Amino acid sequence: MTLFVGLDISLKTTSICVVEVDGSVVWEGKAESEPAPLAKALARFQDRIKLVGIEACPLSEWLYGALVENGFETICIETRHAQRFLSSRPNKTDRSDARGIAEMMRLGHFRAVHVKSKASQMLRTTLIARKKFVDHMLAIENTIRGLMKVHGLKLGTVHRSAFAAKVATLLADAEELRMAIEPLLEARNMMRRQMVLLDRQISKMARKDDVCKRLMTISGVGPIISLLFKATIDDPSRFRDSKAVAAHLGLTPRVYQSGEIDRSGHISKCGDKLMRHALFEAANSHLRRSTKWSTLRAWGVKLAKRVGGKKACVAVARKLAVIMHRMWVDETDFRFGQVPAGKPA
């Protein structure tokens, strides 16, 4: 007798539903959202369980790995696809959701999500932590600027390395204001020192990785973007066509077609926001800061004159996603192309 399991995961408890091939419920219950209790709850059915389904959520990668290690064939299903299936039920409860996920496993009506390896998860955690770290540091800097501006002290354009010295100079004759600004400035300086150490470690990681070194041959792609691309894609073989990477990251136009209506809109933005933003920054650097000629840069500059710089950066970012995946699969460096006669290299 083949069984299918649906798990509706929440922070503290997980609702479990076990069904047979004909759809009849064998067992329903709850367990703590921890690997050991879940494995224990399913252990008595282990020999008969064909598939275990869980919806993608913050805990799904962790519990997925634990279930696979315990010998359960587990599928992590796409959130929007699951929501459409489960929304047809009249009542929204954890119990009914678990039953619905079990039915998805039984019918084969699901879209599996790639679960990243532990190494990619850890790398991505580090990069997201760095992003939040930088965001908070910039927020403190902007707060300092705003508070000082109220008292007529204008920082103006100043490099980040000279920020603290400029603030200290302006506060030299403002004793009362110094009491409010100095704690913020000290916190900002401490965060900057830690960011320098973190960036140094990230750079070492990128230089030791063959894939990242290959990706960094592209002008505008540095250690952070190369590591983020590797952590996001994880396994390049899961994409049969490199063009699918751009769609996966939400860099392709959203299309609406119905009858006589057929229009393309802005990019879908349906993928990883952090990776999409990083590719846009890489494209912007490749177009505007890089001085070395390349076929990609020449195409982007020509496109910018026709549609504008922002749209050209998005188009170059889309091409970068495809190129970086192809470089990874083929194990080749970036090809700048042949410089046309009469143009500087």
PDB file of N, CA, C and O in Angstrom, residues 208-282:
ATOM      1  N   LYS A 208      39.579  31.899  -3.874  1.00  0.00           N
ATOM      2  CA  LYS A 208      39.889  30.477  -3.732  1.00  0.00           C
ATOM      3  C   LYS A 208      38.946  29.585  -4.542  1.00  0.00           C
ATOM      4  O   LYS A 208      39.195  28.385  -4.668  1.00  0.00           O
ATOM      5  N   ASP A 209      37.883  30.157  -5.057  1.00  0.00           N
ATOM      6  CA  ASP A 209      36.874  29.378  -5.777  1.00  0.00           C
ATOM      7  C   ASP A 209      37.088  29.512  -7.280  1.00  0.00           C
ATOM      8  O   ASP A 209      37.151  30.617  -7.817  1.00  0.00           O
ATOM      9  N   ASP A 210      37.204  28.378  -7.974  1.00  0.00           N
ATOM     10  CA  ASP A 210      37.472  28.389  -9.422  1.00  0.00           C
ATOM     11  C   ASP A 210      36.323  29.014 -10.212  1.00  0.00           C
ATOM     12  O   ASP A 210      36.555  29.743 -11.185  1.00  0.00           O
ATOM     13  N   VAL A 211      35.089  28.720  -9.814  1.00  0.00           N
ATOM     14  CA  VAL A 211      33.928  29.267 -10.529  1.00  0.00           C
ATOM     15  C   VAL A 211      33.891  30.781 -10.387  1.00  0.00           C
ATOM     16  O   VAL A 211      33.685  31.509 -11.366  1.00  0.00           O
ATOM     17  N   CYS A 212      34.126  31.281  -9.179  1.00  0.00           N
ATOM     18  CA  CYS A 212      34.098  32.728  -8.951  1.00  0.00           C
ATOM     19  C   CYS A 212      35.224  33.435  -9.691  1.00  0.00           C
ATOM     20  O   CYS A 212      35.024  34.518 -10.250  1.00  0.00           O
ATOM     21  N   LYS A 213      36.402  32.832  -9.706  1.00  0.00           N
ATOM     22  CA  LYS A 213      37.521  33.439 -10.440  1.00  0.00           C
ATOM     23  C   LYS A 213      37.202  33.549 -11.920  1.00  0.00           C
ATOM     24  O   LYS A 213      37.572  34.521 -12.581  1.00  0.00           O
ATOM     25  N   ARG A 214      36.501  32.551 -12.441  1.00  0.00           N
ATOM     26  CA  ARG A 214      36.116  32.588 -13.855  1.00  0.00           C
ATOM     27  C   ARG A 214      35.069  33.677 -14.098  1.00  0.00           C
ATOM     28  O   ARG A 214      35.142  34.411 -15.083  1.00  0.00           O
ATOM     29  N   LEU A 215      34.094  33.785 -13.214  1.00  0.00           N
ATOM     30  CA  LEU A 215      33.053  34.794 -13.378  1.00  0.00           C
ATOM     31  C   LEU A 215      33.604  36.211 -13.230  1.00  0.00           C
ATOM     32  O   LEU A 215      33.106  37.149 -13.854  1.00  0.00           O
ATOM     33  N   MET A 216      34.641  36.369 -12.422  1.00  0.00           N
ATOM     34  CA  MET A 216      35.208  37.700 -12.201  1.00  0.00           C
ATOM     35  C   MET A 216      36.055  38.193 -13.365  1.00  0.00           C
ATOM     36  O   MET A 216      36.580  39.300 -13.317  1.00  0.00           O
ATOM     37  N   THR A 217      36.195  37.385 -14.409  1.00  0.00           N
ATOM     38  CA  THR A 217      36.862  37.883 -15.615  1.00  0.00           C
ATOM     39  C   THR A 217      35.971  38.854 -16.376  1.00  0.00           C
ATOM     40  O   THR A 217      36.436  39.547 -17.292  1.00  0.00           O
ATOM     41  N   ILE A 218      34.686  38.931 -15.998  1.00  0.00           N
ATOM     42  CA  ILE A 218      33.757  39.897 -16.595  1.00  0.00           C
ATOM     43  C   ILE A 218      33.962  41.250 -15.923  1.00  0.00           C
ATOM     44  O   ILE A 218      33.977  41.342 -14.692  1.00  0.00           O
ATOM     45  N   SER A 219      34.105  42.287 -16.694  1.00  0.00           N
ATOM     46  CA  SER A 219      34.218  43.639 -16.135  1.00  0.00           C
ATOM     47  C   SER A 219      32.930  43.994 -15.399  1.00  0.00           C
ATOM     48  O   SER A 219      31.841  43.893 -15.955  1.00  0.00           O
ATOM     49  N   GLY A 220      33.073  44.407 -14.150  1.00  0.00           N
ATOM     50  CA  GLY A 220      31.908  44.774 -13.348  1.00  0.00           C
ATOM     51  C   GLY A 220      31.455  43.696 -12.395  1.00  0.00           C
ATOM     52  O   GLY A 220      30.632  43.959 -11.507  1.00  0.00           O
ATOM     53  N   VAL A 221      31.957  42.483 -12.549  1.00  0.00           N
ATOM     54  CA  VAL A 221      31.600  41.377 -11.659  1.00  0.00           C
ATOM     55  C   VAL A 221      32.748  41.164 -10.679  1.00  0.00           C
ATOM     56  O   VAL A 221      33.858  40.814 -11.080  1.00  0.00           O
ATOM     57  N   GLY A 222      32.468  41.391  -9.401  1.00  0.00           N
ATOM     58  CA  GLY A 222      33.480  41.254  -8.365  1.00  0.00           C
ATOM     59  C   GLY A 222      33.210  40.065  -7.468  1.00  0.00           C
ATOM     60  O   GLY A 222      32.372  39.203  -7.777  1.00  0.00           O
ATOM     61  N   PRO A 223      33.887  39.994  -6.323  1.00  0.00           N
ATOM     62  CA  PRO A 223      33.738  38.844  -5.415  1.00  0.00           C
ATOM     63  C   PRO A 223      32.316  38.641  -4.920  1.00  0.00           C
ATOM     64  O   PRO A 223      31.816  37.505  -4.902  1.00  0.00           O
ATOM     65  N   ILE A 224      31.643  39.721  -4.531  1.00  0.00           N
ATOM     66  CA  ILE A 224      30.301  39.581  -3.953  1.00  0.00           C
ATOM     67  C   ILE A 224      29.311  39.086  -4.992  1.00  0.00           C
ATOM     68  O   ILE A 224      28.525  38.158  -4.734  1.00  0.00           O
ATOM     69  N   ILE A 225      29.324  39.666  -6.196  1.00  0.00           N
ATOM     70  CA  ILE A 225      28.371  39.267  -7.234  1.00  0.00           C
ATOM     71  C   ILE A 225      28.645  37.840  -7.702  1.00  0.00           C
ATOM     72  O   ILE A 225      27.712  37.064  -7.930  1.00  0.00           O
ATOM     73  N   SER A 226      29.915  37.466  -7.830  1.00  0.00           N
ATOM     74  CA  SER A 226      30.241  36.103  -8.273  1.00  0.00           C
ATOM     75  C   SER A 226      29.811  35.071  -7.237  1.00  0.00           C
ATOM     76  O   SER A 226      29.250  34.028  -7.582  1.00  0.00           O
ATOM     77  N   LEU A 227      30.067  35.366  -5.954  1.00  0.00           N
ATOM     78  CA  LEU A 227      29.653  34.438  -4.898  1.00  0.00           C
ATOM     79  C   LEU A 227      28.135  34.358  -4.808  1.00  0.00           C
ATOM     80  O   LEU A 227      27.574  33.273  -4.605  1.00  0.00           O
ATOM     81  N   LEU A 228      27.464  35.495  -4.956  1.00  0.00           N
ATOM     82  CA  LEU A 228      26.006  35.500  -4.893  1.00  0.00           C
ATOM     83  C   LEU A 228      25.407  34.714  -6.050  1.00  0.00           C
ATOM     84  O   LEU A 228      24.420  33.986  -5.869  1.00  0.00           O
ATOM     85  N   PHE A 229      25.984  34.842  -7.238  1.00  0.00           N
ATOM     86  CA  PHE A 229      25.483  34.091  -8.387  1.00  0.00           C
ATOM     87  C   PHE A 229      25.665  32.585  -8.161  1.00  0.00           C
ATOM     88  O   PHE A 229      24.758  31.795  -8.440  1.00  0.00           O
ATOM     89  N   LYS A 230      26.817  32.207  -7.634  1.00  0.00           N
ATOM     90  CA  LYS A 230      27.057  30.790  -7.370  1.00  0.00           C
ATOM     91  C   LYS A 230      26.101  30.252  -6.316  1.00  0.00           C
ATOM     92  O   LYS A 230      25.570  29.146  -6.456  1.00  0.00           O
ATOM     93  N   ALA A 231      25.850  31.038  -5.257  1.00  0.00           N
ATOM     94  CA  ALA A 231      24.948  30.593  -4.197  1.00  0.00           C
ATOM     95  C   ALA A 231      23.505  30.533  -4.675  1.00  0.00           C
ATOM     96  O   ALA A 231      22.739  29.667  -4.254  1.00  0.00           O
ATOM     97  N   THR A 232      23.107  31.437  -5.568  1.00  0.00           N
ATOM     98  CA  THR A 232      21.727  31.480  -6.050  1.00  0.00           C
ATOM     99  C   THR A 232      21.439  30.347  -7.031  1.00  0.00           C
ATOM    100  O   THR A 232      20.402  29.688  -6.944  1.00  0.00           O
ATOM    101  N   ILE A 233      22.352  30.128  -7.967  1.00  0.00           N
ATOM    102  CA  ILE A 233      22.150  29.073  -8.970  1.00  0.00           C
ATOM    103  C   ILE A 233      22.404  27.703  -8.367  1.00  0.00           C
ATOM    104  O   ILE A 233      21.679  26.739  -8.639  1.00  0.00           O
ATOM    105  N   ASP A 234      23.440  27.588  -7.542  1.00  0.00           N
ATOM    106  CA  ASP A 234      23.793  26.369  -6.813  1.00  0.00           C
ATOM    107  C   ASP A 234      24.221  25.239  -7.748  1.00  0.00           C
ATOM    108  O   ASP A 234      25.368  24.814  -7.746  1.00  0.00           O
ATOM    109  N   ASP A 235      23.298  24.751  -8.566  1.00  0.00           N
ATOM    110  CA  ASP A 235      23.583  23.646  -9.488  1.00  0.00           C
ATOM    111  C   ASP A 235      23.248  24.096 -10.911  1.00  0.00           C
ATOM    112  O   ASP A 235      22.074  24.182 -11.276  1.00  0.00           O
ATOM    113  N   PRO A 236      24.246  24.391 -11.733  1.00  0.00           N
ATOM    114  CA  PRO A 236      23.951  24.899 -13.084  1.00  0.00           C
ATOM    115  C   PRO A 236      23.257  23.889 -13.979  1.00  0.00           C
ATOM    116  O   PRO A 236      22.591  24.263 -14.944  1.00  0.00           O
ATOM    117  N   SER A 237      23.369  22.610 -13.669  1.00  0.00           N
ATOM    118  CA  SER A 237      22.766  21.579 -14.513  1.00  0.00           C
ATOM    119  C   SER A 237      21.244  21.547 -14.405  1.00  0.00           C
ATOM    120  O   SER A 237      20.574  20.899 -15.214  1.00  0.00           O
ATOM    121  N   ARG A 238      20.676  22.244 -13.427  1.00  0.00           N
ATOM    122  CA  ARG A 238      19.209  22.238 -13.307  1.00  0.00           C
ATOM    123  C   ARG A 238      18.537  23.119 -14.357  1.00  0.00           C
ATOM    124  O   ARG A 238      17.312  23.095 -14.488  1.00  0.00           O
ATOM    125  N   PHE A 239      19.333  23.889 -15.098  1.00  0.00           N
ATOM    126  CA  PHE A 239      18.812  24.684 -16.209  1.00  0.00           C
ATOM    127  C   PHE A 239      19.276  24.046 -17.513  1.00  0.00           C
ATOM    128  O   PHE A 239      20.474  23.992 -17.786  1.00  0.00           O
ATOM    129  N   ARG A 240      18.343  23.551 -18.303  1.00  0.00           N
ATOM    130  CA  ARG A 240      18.697  22.927 -19.578  1.00  0.00           C
ATOM    131  C   ARG A 240      19.176  23.954 -20.586  1.00  0.00           C
ATOM    132  O   ARG A 240      19.984  23.657 -21.457  1.00  0.00           O
ATOM    133  N   ASP A 241      18.677  25.172 -20.471  1.00  0.00           N
ATOM    134  CA  ASP A 241      19.037  26.248 -21.387  1.00  0.00           C
ATOM    135  C   ASP A 241      19.471  27.447 -20.560  1.00  0.00           C
ATOM    136  O   ASP A 241      18.793  27.833 -19.598  1.00  0.00           O
ATOM    137  N   SER A 242      20.600  28.050 -20.927  1.00  0.00           N
ATOM    138  CA  SER A 242      21.096  29.204 -20.179  1.00  0.00           C
ATOM    139  C   SER A 242      20.119  30.369 -20.205  1.00  0.00           C
ATOM    140  O   SER A 242      20.083  31.184 -19.275  1.00  0.00           O
ATOM    141  N   LYS A 243      19.307  30.466 -21.257  1.00  0.00           N
ATOM    142  CA  LYS A 243      18.331  31.549 -21.337  1.00  0.00           C
ATOM    143  C   LYS A 243      17.291  31.463 -20.228  1.00  0.00           C
ATOM    144  O   LYS A 243      16.686  32.475 -19.860  1.00  0.00           O
ATOM    145  N   ALA A 244      17.088  30.265 -19.695  1.00  0.00           N
ATOM    146  CA  ALA A 244      16.104  30.100 -18.618  1.00  0.00           C
ATOM    147  C   ALA A 244      16.561  30.755 -17.319  1.00  0.00           C
ATOM    148  O   ALA A 244      15.742  31.054 -16.454  1.00  0.00           O
ATOM    149  N   VAL A 245      17.865  31.001 -17.173  1.00  0.00           N
ATOM    150  CA  VAL A 245      18.383  31.633 -15.958  1.00  0.00           C
ATOM    151  C   VAL A 245      17.850  33.055 -15.835  1.00  0.00           C
ATOM    152  O   VAL A 245      17.466  33.501 -14.753  1.00  0.00           O
ATOM    153  N   ALA A 246      17.816  33.782 -16.948  1.00  0.00           N
ATOM    154  CA  ALA A 246      17.301  35.153 -16.929  1.00  0.00           C
ATOM    155  C   ALA A 246      15.831  35.179 -16.519  1.00  0.00           C
ATOM    156  O   ALA A 246      15.406  36.042 -15.737  1.00  0.00           O
ATOM    157  N   ALA A 247      15.048  34.232 -17.009  1.00  0.00           N
ATOM    158  CA  ALA A 247      13.636  34.156 -16.626  1.00  0.00           C
ATOM    159  C   ALA A 247      13.499  33.765 -15.156  1.00  0.00           C
ATOM    160  O   ALA A 247      12.633  34.280 -14.440  1.00  0.00           O
ATOM    161  N   HIS A 248      14.356  32.860 -14.701  1.00  0.00           N
ATOM    162  CA  HIS A 248      14.326  32.417 -13.308  1.00  0.00           C
ATOM    163  C   HIS A 248      14.596  33.571 -12.353  1.00  0.00           C
ATOM    164  O   HIS A 248      14.047  33.622 -11.246  1.00  0.00           O
ATOM    165  N   LEU A 249      15.421  34.511 -12.774  1.00  0.00           N
ATOM    166  CA  LEU A 249      15.772  35.656 -11.933  1.00  0.00           C
ATOM    167  C   LEU A 249      14.853  36.857 -12.145  1.00  0.00           C
ATOM    168  O   LEU A 249      15.099  37.927 -11.591  1.00  0.00           O
ATOM    169  N   GLY A 250      13.818  36.694 -12.963  1.00  0.00           N
ATOM    170  CA  GLY A 250      12.843  37.764 -13.159  1.00  0.00           C
ATOM    171  C   GLY A 250      13.321  38.894 -14.031  1.00  0.00           C
ATOM    172  O   GLY A 250      12.861  40.036 -13.902  1.00  0.00           O
ATOM    173  N   LEU A 251      14.232  38.605 -14.985  1.00  0.00           N
ATOM    174  CA  LEU A 251      14.796  39.642 -15.844  1.00  0.00           C
ATOM    175  C   LEU A 251      14.205  39.639 -17.249  1.00  0.00           C
ATOM    176  O   LEU A 251      14.689  40.370 -18.117  1.00  0.00           O
ATOM    177  N   THR A 252      13.197  38.831 -17.484  1.00  0.00           N
ATOM    178  CA  THR A 252      12.545  38.797 -18.793  1.00  0.00           C
ATOM    179  C   THR A 252      11.215  39.547 -18.728  1.00  0.00           C
ATOM    180  O   THR A 252      10.595  39.632 -17.659  1.00  0.00           O
ATOM    181  N   PRO A 253      10.732  40.113 -19.852  1.00  0.00           N
ATOM    182  CA  PRO A 253       9.490  40.902 -19.831  1.00  0.00           C
ATOM    183  C   PRO A 253       8.272  40.054 -19.473  1.00  0.00           C
ATOM    184  O   PRO A 253       8.182  38.875 -19.830  1.00  0.00           O
ATOM    185  N   ARG A 254       7.372  40.673 -18.754  1.00  0.00           N
ATOM    186  CA  ARG A 254       6.099  40.031 -18.438  1.00  0.00           C
ATOM    187  C   ARG A 254       5.198  40.122 -19.675  1.00  0.00           C
ATOM    188  O   ARG A 254       5.023  41.207 -20.244  1.00  0.00           O
ATOM    189  N   VAL A 255       4.636  38.983 -20.074  1.00  0.00           N
ATOM    190  CA  VAL A 255       3.824  38.921 -21.299  1.00  0.00           C
ATOM    191  C   VAL A 255       2.373  38.648 -20.938  1.00  0.00           C
ATOM    192  O   VAL A 255       2.073  37.802 -20.085  1.00  0.00           O
ATOM    193  N   TYR A 256       1.459  39.401 -21.565  1.00  0.00           N
ATOM    194  CA  TYR A 256       0.024  39.165 -21.424  1.00  0.00           C
ATOM    195  C   TYR A 256      -0.559  38.981 -22.814  1.00  0.00           C
ATOM    196  O   TYR A 256      -0.454  39.860 -23.673  1.00  0.00           O
ATOM    197  N   GLN A 257      -1.174  37.825 -23.037  1.00  0.00           N
ATOM    198  CA  GLN A 257      -1.757  37.525 -24.349  1.00  0.00           C
ATOM    199  C   GLN A 257      -3.128  36.911 -24.146  1.00  0.00           C
ATOM    200  O   GLN A 257      -3.288  35.940 -23.400  1.00  0.00           O
ATOM    201  N   SER A 258      -4.132  37.499 -24.809  1.00  0.00           N
ATOM    202  CA  SER A 258      -5.493  36.981 -24.741  1.00  0.00           C
ATOM    203  C   SER A 258      -6.241  37.456 -25.977  1.00  0.00           C
ATOM    204  O   SER A 258      -6.493  38.661 -26.139  1.00  0.00           O
ATOM    205  N   GLY A 259      -6.581  36.517 -26.846  1.00  0.00           N
ATOM    206  CA  GLY A 259      -7.286  36.878 -28.067  1.00  0.00           C
ATOM    207  C   GLY A 259      -6.436  37.783 -28.941  1.00  0.00           C
ATOM    208  O   GLY A 259      -5.317  37.459 -29.331  1.00  0.00           O
ATOM    209  N   GLU A 260      -6.966  38.962 -29.230  1.00  0.00           N
ATOM    210  CA  GLU A 260      -6.253  39.923 -30.068  1.00  0.00           C
ATOM    211  C   GLU A 260      -5.238  40.756 -29.280  1.00  0.00           C
ATOM    212  O   GLU A 260      -4.469  41.504 -29.849  1.00  0.00           O
ATOM    213  N   ILE A 261      -5.268  40.617 -27.956  1.00  0.00           N
ATOM    214  CA  ILE A 261      -4.350  41.385 -27.107  1.00  0.00           C
ATOM    215  C   ILE A 261      -3.044  40.621 -26.953  1.00  0.00           C
ATOM    216  O   ILE A 261      -3.033  39.436 -26.595  1.00  0.00           O
ATOM    217  N   ASP A 262      -1.961  41.287 -27.216  1.00  0.00           N
ATOM    218  CA  ASP A 262      -0.644  40.678 -27.058  1.00  0.00           C
ATOM    219  C   ASP A 262       0.349  41.794 -26.730  1.00  0.00           C
ATOM    220  O   ASP A 262       0.752  42.555 -27.602  1.00  0.00           O
ATOM    221  N   ARG A 263       0.703  41.899 -25.446  1.00  0.00           N
ATOM    222  CA  ARG A 263       1.602  42.981 -25.050  1.00  0.00           C
ATOM    223  C   ARG A 263       2.665  42.467 -24.077  1.00  0.00           C
ATOM    224  O   ARG A 263       2.425  41.533 -23.307  1.00  0.00           O
ATOM    225  N   SER A 264       3.811  43.109 -24.141  1.00  0.00           N
ATOM    226  CA  SER A 264       4.918  42.824 -23.233  1.00  0.00           C
ATOM    227  C   SER A 264       5.107  44.019 -22.318  1.00  0.00           C
ATOM    228  O   SER A 264       5.110  45.171 -22.780  1.00  0.00           O
ATOM    229  N   GLY A 265       5.254  43.751 -21.050  1.00  0.00           N
ATOM    230  CA  GLY A 265       5.397  44.823 -20.073  1.00  0.00           C
ATOM    231  C   GLY A 265       6.815  44.914 -19.532  1.00  0.00           C
ATOM    232  O   GLY A 265       7.794  44.580 -20.211  1.00  0.00           O
ATOM    233  N   HIS A 266       6.923  45.370 -18.295  1.00  0.00           N
ATOM    234  CA  HIS A 266       8.210  45.455 -17.627  1.00  0.00           C
ATOM    235  C   HIS A 266       8.674  44.048 -17.239  1.00  0.00           C
ATOM    236  O   HIS A 266       7.947  43.073 -17.389  1.00  0.00           O
ATOM    237  N   ILE A 267       9.894  43.957 -16.738  1.00  0.00           N
ATOM    238  CA  ILE A 267      10.405  42.644 -16.331  1.00  0.00           C
ATOM    239  C   ILE A 267       9.521  42.061 -15.231  1.00  0.00           C
ATOM    240  O   ILE A 267       8.905  42.794 -14.449  1.00  0.00           O
ATOM    241  N   SER A 268       9.482  40.748 -15.144  1.00  0.00           N
ATOM    242  CA  SER A 268       8.541  40.071 -14.247  1.00  0.00           C
ATOM    243  C   SER A 268       8.889  40.244 -12.765  1.00  0.00           C
ATOM    244  O   SER A 268       8.014  40.238 -11.920  1.00  0.00           O
ATOM    245  N   LYS A 269      10.186  40.379 -12.447  1.00  0.00           N
ATOM    246  CA  LYS A 269      10.646  40.502 -11.053  1.00  0.00           C
ATOM    247  C   LYS A 269      10.159  39.348 -10.183  1.00  0.00           C
ATOM    248  O   LYS A 269       9.909  39.517  -8.990  1.00  0.00           O
ATOM    249  N   CYS A 270      10.042  38.169 -10.767  1.00  0.00           N
ATOM    250  CA  CYS A 270       9.486  37.039 -10.032  1.00  0.00           C
ATOM    251  C   CYS A 270      10.553  36.198  -9.339  1.00  0.00           C
ATOM    252  O   CYS A 270      10.240  35.289  -8.594  1.00  0.00           O
ATOM    253  N   GLY A 271      11.816  36.507  -9.574  1.00  0.00           N
ATOM    254  CA  GLY A 271      12.879  35.679  -9.004  1.00  0.00           C
ATOM    255  C   GLY A 271      13.519  36.315  -7.793  1.00  0.00           C
ATOM    256  O   GLY A 271      12.901  37.064  -7.035  1.00  0.00           O
ATOM    257  N   ASP A 272      14.805  36.033  -7.644  1.00  0.00           N
ATOM    258  CA  ASP A 272      15.564  36.480  -6.492  1.00  0.00           C
ATOM    259  C   ASP A 272      15.872  37.976  -6.616  1.00  0.00           C
ATOM    260  O   ASP A 272      16.610  38.392  -7.504  1.00  0.00           O
ATOM    261  N   LYS A 273      15.339  38.783  -5.712  1.00  0.00           N
ATOM    262  CA  LYS A 273      15.503  40.237  -5.789  1.00  0.00           C
ATOM    263  C   LYS A 273      16.961  40.655  -5.580  1.00  0.00           C
ATOM    264  O   LYS A 273      17.476  41.530  -6.278  1.00  0.00           O
ATOM    265  N   LEU A 274      17.635  40.023  -4.622  1.00  0.00           N
ATOM    266  CA  LEU A 274      19.020  40.382  -4.318  1.00  0.00           C
ATOM    267  C   LEU A 274      19.935  40.093  -5.502  1.00  0.00           C
ATOM    268  O   LEU A 274      20.786  40.909  -5.867  1.00  0.00           O
ATOM    269  N   MET A 275      19.754  38.936  -6.147  1.00  0.00           N
ATOM    270  CA  MET A 275      20.575  38.581  -7.299  1.00  0.00           C
ATOM    271  C   MET A 275      20.258  39.478  -8.481  1.00  0.00           C
ATOM    272  O   MET A 275      21.156  39.890  -9.222  1.00  0.00           O
ATOM    273  N   ARG A 276      18.993  39.803  -8.661  1.00  0.00           N
ATOM    274  CA  ARG A 276      18.592  40.679  -9.766  1.00  0.00           C
ATOM    275  C   ARG A 276      19.216  42.067  -9.587  1.00  0.00           C
ATOM    276  O   ARG A 276      19.711  42.665 -10.540  1.00  0.00           O
ATOM    277  N   HIS A 277      19.194  42.579  -8.376  1.00  0.00           N
ATOM    278  CA  HIS A 277      19.799  43.881  -8.104  1.00  0.00           C
ATOM    279  C   HIS A 277      21.311  43.830  -8.332  1.00  0.00           C
ATOM    280  O   HIS A 277      21.895  44.780  -8.879  1.00  0.00           O
ATOM    281  N   ALA A 278      21.939  42.732  -7.923  1.00  0.00           N
ATOM    282  CA  ALA A 278      23.394  42.598  -8.098  1.00  0.00           C
ATOM    283  C   ALA A 278      23.765  42.567  -9.579  1.00  0.00           C
ATOM    284  O   ALA A 278      24.760  43.177  -9.989  1.00  0.00           O
ATOM    285  N   LEU A 279      22.977  41.873 -10.388  1.00  0.00           N
ATOM    286  CA  LEU A 279      23.252  41.818 -11.822  1.00  0.00           C
ATOM    287  C   LEU A 279      23.050  43.187 -12.467  1.00  0.00           C
ATOM    288  O   LEU A 279      23.785  43.562 -13.392  1.00  0.00           O
ATOM    289  N   PHE A 280      22.071  43.944 -11.983  1.00  0.00           N
ATOM    290  CA  PHE A 280      21.860  45.301 -12.507  1.00  0.00           C
ATOM    291  C   PHE A 280      23.073  46.177 -12.187  1.00  0.00           C
ATOM    292  O   PHE A 280      23.527  46.958 -13.030  1.00  0.00           O
ATOM    293  N   GLU A 281      23.596  46.051 -10.969  1.00  0.00           N
ATOM    294  CA  GLU A 281      24.781  46.830 -10.589  1.00  0.00           C
ATOM    295  C   GLU A 281      25.988  46.417 -11.434  1.00  0.00           C
ATOM    296  O   GLU A 281      26.797  47.265 -11.839  1.00  0.00           O
ATOM    297  N   ALA A 282      26.117  45.117 -11.688  1.00  0.00           N
ATOM    298  CA  ALA A 282      27.224  44.641 -12.524  1.00  0.00           C
ATOM    299  C   ALA A 282      27.093  45.183 -13.945  1.00  0.00           C
ATOM    300  O   ALA A 282      28.091  45.587 -14.563  1.00  0.00           O
TER     301      ALA A 282
END
